[in-house]
Coordinates of C-alpha atoms and ligand atoms in Angstrom, one line a residue:
X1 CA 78.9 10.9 49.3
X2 CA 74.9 12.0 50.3
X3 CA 74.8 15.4 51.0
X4 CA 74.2 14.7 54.9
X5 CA 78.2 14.0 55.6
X6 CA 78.5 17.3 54.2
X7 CA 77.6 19.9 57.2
X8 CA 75.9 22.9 55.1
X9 CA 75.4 26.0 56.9
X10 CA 72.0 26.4 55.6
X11 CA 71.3 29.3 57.1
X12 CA 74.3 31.3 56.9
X13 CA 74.6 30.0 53.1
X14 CA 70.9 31.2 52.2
X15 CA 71.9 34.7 53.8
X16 CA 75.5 34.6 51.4
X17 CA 73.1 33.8 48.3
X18 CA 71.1 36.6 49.0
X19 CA 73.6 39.1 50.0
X20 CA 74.4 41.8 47.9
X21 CA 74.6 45.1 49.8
X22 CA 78.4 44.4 50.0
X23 CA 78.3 44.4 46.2
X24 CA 76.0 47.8 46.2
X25 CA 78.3 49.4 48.7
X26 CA 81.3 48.8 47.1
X27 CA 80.3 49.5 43.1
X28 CA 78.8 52.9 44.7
X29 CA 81.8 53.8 46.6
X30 CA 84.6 56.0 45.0
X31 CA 86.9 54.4 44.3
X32 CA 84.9 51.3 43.1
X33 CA 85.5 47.8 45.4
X34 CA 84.4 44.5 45.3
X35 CA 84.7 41.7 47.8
X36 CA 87.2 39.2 46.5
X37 CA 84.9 36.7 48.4
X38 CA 83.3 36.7 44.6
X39 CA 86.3 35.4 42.9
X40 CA 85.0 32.2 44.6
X41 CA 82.3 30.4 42.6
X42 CA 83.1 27.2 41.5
X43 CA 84.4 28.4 38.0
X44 CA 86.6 30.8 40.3
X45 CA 88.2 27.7 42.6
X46 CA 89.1 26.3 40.0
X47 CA 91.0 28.8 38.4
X48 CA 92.6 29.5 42.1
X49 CA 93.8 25.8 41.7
X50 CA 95.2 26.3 38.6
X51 CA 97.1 29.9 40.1
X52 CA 98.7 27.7 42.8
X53 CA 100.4 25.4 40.1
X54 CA 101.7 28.7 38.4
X55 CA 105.4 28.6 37.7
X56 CA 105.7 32.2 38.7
X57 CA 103.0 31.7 41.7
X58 CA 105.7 30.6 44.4
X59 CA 103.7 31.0 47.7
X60 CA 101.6 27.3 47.3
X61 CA 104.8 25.4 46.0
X62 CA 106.6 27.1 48.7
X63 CA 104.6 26.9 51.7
X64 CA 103.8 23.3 50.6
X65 CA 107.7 22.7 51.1
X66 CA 107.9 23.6 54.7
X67 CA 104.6 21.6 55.4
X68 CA 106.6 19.0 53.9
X69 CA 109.2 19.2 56.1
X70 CA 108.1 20.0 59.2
X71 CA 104.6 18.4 59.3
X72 CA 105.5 15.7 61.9
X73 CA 107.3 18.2 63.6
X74 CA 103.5 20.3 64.2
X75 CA 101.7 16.6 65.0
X76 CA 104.2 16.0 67.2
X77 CA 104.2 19.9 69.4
X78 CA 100.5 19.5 68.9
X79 CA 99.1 15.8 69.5
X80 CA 96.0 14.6 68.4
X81 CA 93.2 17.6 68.5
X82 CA 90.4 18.2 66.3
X83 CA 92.0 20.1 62.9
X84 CA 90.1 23.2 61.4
X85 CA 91.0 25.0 58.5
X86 CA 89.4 28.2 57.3
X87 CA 89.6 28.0 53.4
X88 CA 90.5 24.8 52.9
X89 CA 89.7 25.0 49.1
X90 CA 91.2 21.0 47.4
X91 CA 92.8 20.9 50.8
X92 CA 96.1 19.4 48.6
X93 CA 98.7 21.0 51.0
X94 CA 96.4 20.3 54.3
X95 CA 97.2 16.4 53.0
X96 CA 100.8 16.7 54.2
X97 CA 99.3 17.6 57.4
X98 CA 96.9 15.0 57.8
X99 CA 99.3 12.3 56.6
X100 CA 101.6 13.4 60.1
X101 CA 98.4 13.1 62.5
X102 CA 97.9 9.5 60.6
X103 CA 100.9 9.0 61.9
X104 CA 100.7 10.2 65.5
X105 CA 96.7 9.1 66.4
X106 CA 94.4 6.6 65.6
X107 CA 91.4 8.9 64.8
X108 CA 91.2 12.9 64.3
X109 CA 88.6 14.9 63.3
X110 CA 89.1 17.1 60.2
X111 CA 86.8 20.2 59.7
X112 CA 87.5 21.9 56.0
X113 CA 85.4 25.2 55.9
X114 CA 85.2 26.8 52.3
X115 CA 83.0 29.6 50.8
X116 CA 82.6 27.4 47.1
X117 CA 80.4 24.2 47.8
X118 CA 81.7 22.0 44.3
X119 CA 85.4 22.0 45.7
X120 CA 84.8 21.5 49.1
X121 CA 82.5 18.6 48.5
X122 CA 84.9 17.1 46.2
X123 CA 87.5 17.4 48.3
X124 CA 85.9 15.7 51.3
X125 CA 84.4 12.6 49.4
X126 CA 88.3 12.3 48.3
X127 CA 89.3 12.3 51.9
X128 CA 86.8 10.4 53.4
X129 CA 88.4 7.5 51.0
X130 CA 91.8 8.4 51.7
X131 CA 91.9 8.9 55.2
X132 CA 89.1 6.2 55.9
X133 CA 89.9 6.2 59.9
X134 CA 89.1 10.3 60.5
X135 CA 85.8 11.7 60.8
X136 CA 85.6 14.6 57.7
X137 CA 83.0 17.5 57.5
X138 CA 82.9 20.1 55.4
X139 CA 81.4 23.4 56.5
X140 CA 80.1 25.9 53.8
X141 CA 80.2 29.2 54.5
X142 CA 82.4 32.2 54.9
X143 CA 85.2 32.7 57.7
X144 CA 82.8 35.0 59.4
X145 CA 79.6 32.6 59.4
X146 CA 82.2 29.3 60.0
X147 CA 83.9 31.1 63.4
X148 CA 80.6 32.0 64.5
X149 CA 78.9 28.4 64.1
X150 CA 82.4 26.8 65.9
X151 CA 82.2 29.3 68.9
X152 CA 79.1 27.3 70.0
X153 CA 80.1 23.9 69.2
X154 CA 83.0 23.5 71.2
X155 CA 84.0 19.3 71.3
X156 CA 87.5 19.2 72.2
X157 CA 91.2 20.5 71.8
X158 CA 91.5 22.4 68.3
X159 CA 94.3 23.3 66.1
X160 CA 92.8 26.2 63.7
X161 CA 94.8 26.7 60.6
X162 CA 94.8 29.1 58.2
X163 CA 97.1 28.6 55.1
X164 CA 97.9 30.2 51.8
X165 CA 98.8 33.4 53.1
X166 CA 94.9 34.2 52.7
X167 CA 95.1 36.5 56.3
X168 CA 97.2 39.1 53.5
X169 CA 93.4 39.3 51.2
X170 CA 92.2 41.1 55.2
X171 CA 92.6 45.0 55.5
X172 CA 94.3 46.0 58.9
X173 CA 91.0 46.2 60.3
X174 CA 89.4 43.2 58.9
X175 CA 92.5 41.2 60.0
X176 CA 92.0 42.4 63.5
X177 CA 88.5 41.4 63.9
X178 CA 89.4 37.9 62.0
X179 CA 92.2 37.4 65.3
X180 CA 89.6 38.4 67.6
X181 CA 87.1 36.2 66.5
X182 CA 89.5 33.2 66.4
X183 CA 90.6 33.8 69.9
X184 CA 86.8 33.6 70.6
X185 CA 86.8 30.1 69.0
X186 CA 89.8 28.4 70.8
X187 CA 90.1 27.4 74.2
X188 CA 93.3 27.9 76.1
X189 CA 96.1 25.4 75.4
X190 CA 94.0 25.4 71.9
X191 CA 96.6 26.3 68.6
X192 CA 96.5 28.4 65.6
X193 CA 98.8 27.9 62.5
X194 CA 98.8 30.3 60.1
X195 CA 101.1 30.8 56.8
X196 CA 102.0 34.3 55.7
X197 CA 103.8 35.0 52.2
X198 CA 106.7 37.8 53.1
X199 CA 107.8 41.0 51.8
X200 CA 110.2 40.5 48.9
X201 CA 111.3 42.7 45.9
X202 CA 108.8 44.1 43.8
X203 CA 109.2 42.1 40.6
X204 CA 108.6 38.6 42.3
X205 CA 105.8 39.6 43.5
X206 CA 104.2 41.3 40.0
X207 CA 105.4 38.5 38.1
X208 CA 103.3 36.3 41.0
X209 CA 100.4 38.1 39.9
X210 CA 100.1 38.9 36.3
X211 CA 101.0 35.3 35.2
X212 CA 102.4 34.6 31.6
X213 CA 99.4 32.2 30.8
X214 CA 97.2 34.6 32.1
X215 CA 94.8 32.5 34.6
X216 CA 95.1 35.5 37.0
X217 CA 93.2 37.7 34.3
X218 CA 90.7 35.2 33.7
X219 CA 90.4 34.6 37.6
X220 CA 90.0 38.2 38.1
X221 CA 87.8 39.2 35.6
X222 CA 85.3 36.1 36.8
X223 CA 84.3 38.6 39.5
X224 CA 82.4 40.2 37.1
X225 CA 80.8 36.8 35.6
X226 CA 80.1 35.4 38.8
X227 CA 78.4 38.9 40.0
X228 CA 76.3 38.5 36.4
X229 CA 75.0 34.4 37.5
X230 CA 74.3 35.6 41.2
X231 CA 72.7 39.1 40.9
X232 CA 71.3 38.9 37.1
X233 CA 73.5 41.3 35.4
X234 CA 75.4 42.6 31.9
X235 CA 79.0 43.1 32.7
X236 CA 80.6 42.7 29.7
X237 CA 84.3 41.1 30.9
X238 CA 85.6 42.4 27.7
X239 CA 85.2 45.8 28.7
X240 CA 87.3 45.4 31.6
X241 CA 91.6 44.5 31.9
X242 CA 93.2 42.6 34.9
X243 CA 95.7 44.7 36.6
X244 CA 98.2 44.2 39.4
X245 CA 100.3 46.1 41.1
X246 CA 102.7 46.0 43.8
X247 CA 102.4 49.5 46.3
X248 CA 105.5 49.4 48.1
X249 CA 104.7 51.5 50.5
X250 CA 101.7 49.2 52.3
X251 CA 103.9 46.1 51.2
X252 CA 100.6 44.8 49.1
X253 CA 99.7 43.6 46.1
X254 CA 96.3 45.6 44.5
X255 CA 94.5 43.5 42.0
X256 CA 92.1 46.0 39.9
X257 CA 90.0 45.5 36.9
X258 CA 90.7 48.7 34.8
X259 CA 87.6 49.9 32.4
X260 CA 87.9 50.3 28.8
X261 CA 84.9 52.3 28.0
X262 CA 82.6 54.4 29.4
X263 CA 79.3 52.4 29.9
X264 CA 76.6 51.5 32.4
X265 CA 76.2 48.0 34.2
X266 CA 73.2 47.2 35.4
X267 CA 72.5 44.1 38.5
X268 CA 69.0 43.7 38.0
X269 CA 68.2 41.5 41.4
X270 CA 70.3 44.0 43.0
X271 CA 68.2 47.4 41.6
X272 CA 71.7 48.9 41.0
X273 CA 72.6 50.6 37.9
X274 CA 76.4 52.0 37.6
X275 CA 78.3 54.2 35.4
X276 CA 81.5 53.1 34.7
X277 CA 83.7 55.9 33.1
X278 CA 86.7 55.0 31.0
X279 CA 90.3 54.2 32.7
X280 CA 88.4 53.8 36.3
X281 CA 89.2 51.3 37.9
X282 CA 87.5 48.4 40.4
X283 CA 89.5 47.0 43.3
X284 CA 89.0 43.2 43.7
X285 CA 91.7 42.5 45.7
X286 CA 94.7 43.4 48.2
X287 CA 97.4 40.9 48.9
X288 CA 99.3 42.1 51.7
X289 CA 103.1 41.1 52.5
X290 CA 104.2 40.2 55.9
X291 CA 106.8 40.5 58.3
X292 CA 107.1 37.3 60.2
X293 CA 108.1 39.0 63.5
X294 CA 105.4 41.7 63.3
X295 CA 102.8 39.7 62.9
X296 CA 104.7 37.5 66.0
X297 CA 104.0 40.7 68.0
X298 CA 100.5 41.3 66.8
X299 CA 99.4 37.5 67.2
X300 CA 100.8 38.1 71.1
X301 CA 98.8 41.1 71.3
X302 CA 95.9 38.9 71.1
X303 CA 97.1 36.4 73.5
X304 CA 98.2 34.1 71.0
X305 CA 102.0 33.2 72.2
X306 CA 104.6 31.8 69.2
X307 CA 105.9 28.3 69.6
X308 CA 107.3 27.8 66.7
X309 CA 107.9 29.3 63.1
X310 CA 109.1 27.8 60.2
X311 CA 110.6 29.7 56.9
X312 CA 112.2 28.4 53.3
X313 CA 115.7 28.7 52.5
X314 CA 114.4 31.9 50.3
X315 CA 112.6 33.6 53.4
X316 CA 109.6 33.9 51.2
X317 CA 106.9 32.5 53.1
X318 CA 106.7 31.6 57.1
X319 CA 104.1 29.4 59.0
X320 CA 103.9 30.4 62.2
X321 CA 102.7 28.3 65.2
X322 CA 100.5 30.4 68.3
X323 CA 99.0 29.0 71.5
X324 CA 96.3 30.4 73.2
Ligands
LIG401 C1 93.9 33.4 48.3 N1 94.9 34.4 48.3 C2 95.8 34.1 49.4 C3 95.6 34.6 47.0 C4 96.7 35.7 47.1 O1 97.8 35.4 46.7 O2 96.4 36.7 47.7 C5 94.5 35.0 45.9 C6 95.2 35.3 44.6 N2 94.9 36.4 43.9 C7 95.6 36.4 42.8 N3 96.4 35.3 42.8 C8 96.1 34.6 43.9

């Protein structure tokens, strides 16, 4: 595939390669935190596709099974409209999607929209070949820069979907402004889809995130490697432990990396030295757990009304279906 079929933010991508005030605010906060948009270079998507094959990582294999099921089902509420999906990553599950709007439409337009360029462009030379009769483009860039770009370049009907439970790596806040900037993108009649992983009892959920293989160390502490490549610095990963915990109480999991030793880092193209004291901790990531009719209620509040919603037998994870 030439680089031309993929659409590259250019701009928006040159600004997310330069940014790092993100990085300086959070390593001078107190408690230290880190964006887990930096688990995401391509070294990091890769291990995230490795996490979703996880025997004891059951919100892919689980979500998967309700796309499976009621895929047609969504075609069919939805008809043919142009498909968007905010972190599309291999975009394996989005398949069983796309294989039910074969089936309903002649031609749809598929718009995968991912912060790590080797996966997404991967991806969409694999479903250009597969899926030879819809129009593919892959958009490079964060949620942010992606829902900004398709506010202004408004074609036709849209179905935005948003899978993996990745709403549940949002704060409160964040996850607000992320619903108000998707109601900026759709139209009325327009439809979001979105899959939430639910609240559940505590030792699922740990066992979901400190894996027996341990992938979700090694994807963790490539934060700290992928902060070293981008902003030229010394982390040393083996000065650091993958922790995760589940705090019942905000129904989320925290994902820290715990220091070893007292020591300094330094991010040269940053100017930032840090003093990292022994047993402190960095938070990379929450992972919050949902209630399906909560976030029902929320989702109204921002004039997105349910259709539909769709659960396993287990009640783990839910895909809800809004209209604008
Ligand atoms: C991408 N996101 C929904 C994953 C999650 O479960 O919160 C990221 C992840 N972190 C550790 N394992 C998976």
């Amino acid at each position: 595939m030439s680089l031309q079929s993929l659409t590259v933010l250019d701009h928006h991508y040159q600004e997310l390669r330069n940014d790092g005030q993100d990085v300086i605010q959070g390593l001078s906060a107190t408690p230290k935190t880190l964006p887990p948009k930096y688990f995401y270079d391509d070294y990091g998507s890769q291990l995230f596709e490795k996490i979703c094959e996880l025997p004891e990582y059951y919100p892919t294999r689980t979500e998967a099974s309700i796309l499976k099921q009621y895929a047609d089902e969504i075609a069919a509420i939805t008809g043919c409209c142009e498909l968007i999906e905010l972190g599309s990553g291999s975009s394996t599950k989005t398949q069983l999607l796309l294989d039910a709007y074969q089936k309903i439409a002649d031609c749809c337009t598929y718009l995968p929209i991912d912060v790590s360029g080797g996966i997404l462009k991967d991806s969409v030379v694999h479903l250009q070949k597969k899926y030879p009769d819809f129009s593919i483009h892959g958009l490079l860039g964060t949620y942010e820069q992606a829902l900004v770009h398709l506010e202004t370049n408004y074609l036709q009907s849209r179905m935005l979907f948003f899978l993996g439970s990745s709403l549940g790596n949002f704060t409160p806040a964040e996850c607000d402004s992320f619903f108000n900037q998707v109601a900026r993108t759709l139209q009325p009649g327009d439809y979001l889809l979105l899959g939430v992983d639910l609240q559940k009892p505590k030792d699922i959920l740990e066992a979901a995130y400190n894996d027996s293989q341990q992938i979700t160390d090694a994807f963790n502490l490539n934060m700290l490697s992928h902060l070293n490549w981008r902003f030229h610095g010394d982390f040393d990963i083996n000065l650091f432990r993958h922790q995760a915990i589940y705090n019942e109480a905000e129904h989320q999991i925290e994902m820290y990396l715990h220091c070893q030793k007292s020591h300094w880092v330094n991010l040269k193209s940053l100017d930032l030295e840090v003093f990292f004291e022994v047993g402190e901790r960095i938070l990379t990531e929450i992972s919050r757990k949902f209630n399906l009719v909560t976030m029902q209620k929320q989702l109204e509040g921002k004039n997105m009304k349910t259709l539909k919603t769709w659960t396993d037998d287990q009640g783990w994870f839910g895909l809800i279906l809004s209209q604008v």
